[in-house]
């Protein structure tokens, strides 16, 4: 089971840099990179909400589930 976080896809669609997202959300670029690279073990709902607000998207635009069979 894997949850994929598609921040990079939404950043490209919104033509926004990681630096700009980091400033808008108030988290470090290192933490955004951890999310982008799939290294995160958890994400706070408040952080998810802030990212959605900054990117003007829904949580489902950022999160994707893939089963072990798909990988």
Coordinates of C-alpha atoms in Angstrom, one line a residue:
X1 CA 0.0 0.0 0.0
X2 CA 1.3 3.4 -0.9
X3 CA 0.0 6.9 -0.6
X4 CA 1.5 9.2 -3.3
X5 CA 1.7 12.9 -2.6
X6 CA 1.5 14.8 -5.9
X7 CA 2.7 18.2 -4.8
X8 CA 5.1 18.5 -7.8
X9 CA 2.2 18.0 -10.2
X10 CA 0.1 20.8 -8.6
X11 CA 3.2 23.1 -8.4
X12 CA 3.7 22.6 -12.1
X13 CA 0.0 23.2 -12.8
X14 CA 0.0 26.4 -10.7
X15 CA 3.4 27.5 -12.1
X16 CA 4.6 27.9 -8.5
X17 CA 8.1 27.2 -7.1
X18 CA 8.8 25.1 -4.0
X19 CA 10.2 28.3 -2.4
X20 CA 7.0 30.2 -3.1
X21 CA 4.9 27.4 -1.7
X22 CA 7.2 27.2 1.4
X23 CA 6.7 30.9 2.1
X24 CA 2.9 30.7 1.6
X25 CA 2.4 27.6 3.8
X26 CA 5.0 28.5 6.4
X27 CA 6.9 25.2 6.4
X28 CA 10.5 24.7 5.4
X29 CA 11.6 23.8 1.9
X30 CA 13.2 20.7 3.4
X31 CA 9.8 19.5 4.7
X32 CA 8.1 20.2 1.3
X33 CA 10.9 18.2 -0.3
X34 CA 10.2 15.3 2.1
X35 CA 6.5 15.4 1.1
X36 CA 7.4 15.6 -2.6
X37 CA 9.9 12.7 -2.5
X38 CA 7.5 10.4 -0.7
X39 CA 9.6 10.2 2.4
X40 CA 7.0 11.6 4.8
X41 CA 5.4 9.1 7.2
X42 CA 2.6 11.6 8.2
X43 CA 1.1 15.0 7.4
X44 CA -0.8 17.2 9.7
X45 CA -4.3 18.1 8.5
X46 CA -3.4 21.8 9.2
X47 CA -0.4 21.5 6.9
X48 CA -2.5 19.7 4.2
X49 CA -5.1 22.5 4.6
X50 CA -2.5 25.2 4.2
X51 CA -1.0 23.5 1.1
X52 CA -4.5 23.2 -0.5
X53 CA -5.2 26.8 0.2
X54 CA -1.9 28.0 -1.3
X55 CA -2.3 25.8 -4.4
X56 CA -6.1 26.4 -4.6
X57 CA -6.9 22.7 -4.8
X58 CA -8.6 19.8 -3.0
X59 CA -6.8 17.2 -0.8
X60 CA -7.7 14.6 -3.5
X61 CA -5.7 16.6 -6.0
X62 CA -2.6 16.0 -3.9
X63 CA -3.1 12.5 -2.5
X64 CA -3.3 9.3 -4.5
X65 CA -3.6 5.7 -3.3
X66 CA -1.8 2.9 -5.2
X67 CA -2.0 -0.7 -4.1
X68 CA 0.9 -3.0 -4.0
X69 CA -0.4 -4.7 -7.2
X70 CA 0.0 -1.4 -9.0
X71 CA 3.6 -0.9 -8.1

